[in-house]
Coordinates of C-alpha atoms in Angstrom, one line a residue:
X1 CA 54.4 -17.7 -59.0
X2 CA 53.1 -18.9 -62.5
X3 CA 50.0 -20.3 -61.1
X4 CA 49.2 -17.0 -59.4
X5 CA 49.4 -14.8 -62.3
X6 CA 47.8 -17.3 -64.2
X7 CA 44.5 -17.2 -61.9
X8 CA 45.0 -13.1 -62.5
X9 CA 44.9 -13.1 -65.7
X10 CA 42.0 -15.7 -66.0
X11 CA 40.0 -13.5 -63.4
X12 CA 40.3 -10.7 -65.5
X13 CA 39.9 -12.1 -68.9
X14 CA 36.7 -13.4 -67.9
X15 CA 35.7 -10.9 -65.4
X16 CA 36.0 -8.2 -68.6
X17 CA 33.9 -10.4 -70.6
X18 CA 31.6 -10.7 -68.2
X19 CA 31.8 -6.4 -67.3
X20 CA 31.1 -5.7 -71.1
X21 CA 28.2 -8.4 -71.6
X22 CA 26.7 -7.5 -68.1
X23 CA 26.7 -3.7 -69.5
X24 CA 25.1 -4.6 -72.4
X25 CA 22.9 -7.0 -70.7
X26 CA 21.5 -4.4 -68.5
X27 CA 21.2 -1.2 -70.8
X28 CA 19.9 -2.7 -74.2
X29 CA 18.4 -6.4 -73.3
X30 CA 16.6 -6.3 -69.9
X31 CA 14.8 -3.6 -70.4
X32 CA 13.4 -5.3 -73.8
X33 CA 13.4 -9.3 -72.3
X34 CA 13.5 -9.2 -69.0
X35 CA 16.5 -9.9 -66.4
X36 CA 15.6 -13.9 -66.5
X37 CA 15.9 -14.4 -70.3
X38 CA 18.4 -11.7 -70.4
X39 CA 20.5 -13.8 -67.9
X40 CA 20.1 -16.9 -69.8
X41 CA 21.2 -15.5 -73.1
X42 CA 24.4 -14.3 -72.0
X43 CA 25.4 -17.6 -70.2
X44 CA 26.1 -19.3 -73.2
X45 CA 29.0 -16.4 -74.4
X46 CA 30.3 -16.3 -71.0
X47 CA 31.1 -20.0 -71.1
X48 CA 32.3 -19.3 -74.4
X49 CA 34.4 -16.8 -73.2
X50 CA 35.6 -18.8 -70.1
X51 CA 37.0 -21.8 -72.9
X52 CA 38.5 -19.1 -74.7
X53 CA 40.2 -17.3 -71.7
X54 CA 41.2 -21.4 -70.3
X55 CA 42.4 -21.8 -73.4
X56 CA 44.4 -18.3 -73.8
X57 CA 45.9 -18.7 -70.1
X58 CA 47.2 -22.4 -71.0
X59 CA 48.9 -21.6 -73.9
X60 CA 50.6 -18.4 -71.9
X61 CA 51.6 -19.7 -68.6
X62 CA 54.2 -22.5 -67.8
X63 CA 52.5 -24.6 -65.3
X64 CA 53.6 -27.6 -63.4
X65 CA 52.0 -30.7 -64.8
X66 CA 49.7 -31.6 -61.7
X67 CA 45.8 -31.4 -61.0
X68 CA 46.0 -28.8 -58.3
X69 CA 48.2 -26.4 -60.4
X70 CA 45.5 -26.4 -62.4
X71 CA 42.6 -26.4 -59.6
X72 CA 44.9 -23.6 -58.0
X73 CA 44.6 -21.4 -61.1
X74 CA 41.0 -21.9 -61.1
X75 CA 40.3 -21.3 -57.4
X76 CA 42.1 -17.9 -57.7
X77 CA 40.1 -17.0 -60.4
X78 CA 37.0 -18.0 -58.4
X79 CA 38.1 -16.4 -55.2
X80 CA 38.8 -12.7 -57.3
X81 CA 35.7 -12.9 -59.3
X82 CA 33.3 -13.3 -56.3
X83 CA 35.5 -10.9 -54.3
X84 CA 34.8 -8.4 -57.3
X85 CA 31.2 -9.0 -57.8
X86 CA 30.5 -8.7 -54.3
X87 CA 32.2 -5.6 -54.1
X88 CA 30.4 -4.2 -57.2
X89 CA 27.0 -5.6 -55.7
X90 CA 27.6 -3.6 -52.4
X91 CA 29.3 -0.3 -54.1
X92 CA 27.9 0.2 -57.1
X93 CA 24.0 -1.5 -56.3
X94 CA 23.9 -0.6 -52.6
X95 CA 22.9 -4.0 -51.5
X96 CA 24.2 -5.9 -48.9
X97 CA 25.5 -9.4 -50.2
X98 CA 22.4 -11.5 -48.6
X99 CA 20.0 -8.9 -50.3
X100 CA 21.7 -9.6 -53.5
X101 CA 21.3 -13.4 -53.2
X102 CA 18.2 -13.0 -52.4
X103 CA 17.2 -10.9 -55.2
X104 CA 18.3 -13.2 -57.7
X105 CA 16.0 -15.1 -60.2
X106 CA 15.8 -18.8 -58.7
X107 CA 16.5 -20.0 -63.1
X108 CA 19.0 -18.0 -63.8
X109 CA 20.8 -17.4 -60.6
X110 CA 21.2 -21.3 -60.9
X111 CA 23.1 -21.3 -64.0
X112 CA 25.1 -18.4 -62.7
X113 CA 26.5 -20.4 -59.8
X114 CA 26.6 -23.5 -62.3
X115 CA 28.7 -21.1 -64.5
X116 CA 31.1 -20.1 -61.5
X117 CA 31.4 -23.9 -60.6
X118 CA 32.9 -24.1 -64.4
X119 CA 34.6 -21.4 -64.5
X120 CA 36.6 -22.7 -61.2
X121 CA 37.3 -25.8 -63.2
X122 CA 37.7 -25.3 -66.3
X123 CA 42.1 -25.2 -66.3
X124 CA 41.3 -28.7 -64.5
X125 CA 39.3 -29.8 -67.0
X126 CA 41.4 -28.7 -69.8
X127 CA 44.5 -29.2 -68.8
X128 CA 44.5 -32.9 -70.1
X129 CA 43.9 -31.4 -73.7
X130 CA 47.0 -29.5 -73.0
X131 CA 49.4 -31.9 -71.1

């Protein structure tokens, strides 16, 4: 049960980060930089943010001392965060999910999906600086 809330709560530390800098992203920065460069500059404070929400959810959870508790928490996170983006793309953009892929910029929807691959790993990965 601790590994599931703990891929919750990772979801939505980083899924709020990521709500908040998206917002920003488009209202103030896109429309001044484009969406490329606009992408590319938040990157770096959402893996920022993912460390700090790893680190947050490691130091608040009890977790059994094994690599797939920790790949577990991760792949929950991952599963909820591209369940909610998808949603968002389809509700709140009106764009089907294929549309929406391929709308994205090939540079910075790269680093996106690089970012998701971290962000699904990143309890792994830091679990050794914990255990």
């Amino acid at each position: 049960m601790q590994i599931i809330k703990a891929g919750f709560a990772y979801f939505g530390l980083v899924f709020g980060l990521g709500f908040l800098l998206g917002s920003v992203r488009v209202s103030l920065i896109v429309p001044r930089l484009g969406t490329r460069k606009a992408e590319l500059l938040e990157a770096p404070l959402m893996l920022i943010g993912i460390l700090l929400a790893t680190q947050f959810v490691l130091q608040q959870f009890v977790l059994p001392n094994t690599n797939s508790a920790f790949l577990i928490v991760g792949i929950i996170a991952l599963g909820l965060m591209l369940f909610a983006e998808f949603l968002l793309i389809v509700w709140l953009q009106k764009q089907t999910i294929a549309q929406y892929i391929k709308s994205r910029d090939l540079v910075s929807g790269s680093v996106y999906v690089l970012l998701l691959l971290i962000f699904a790993l990143m309890p792994l990965i830091m679990m050794r600086d914990w255990y």
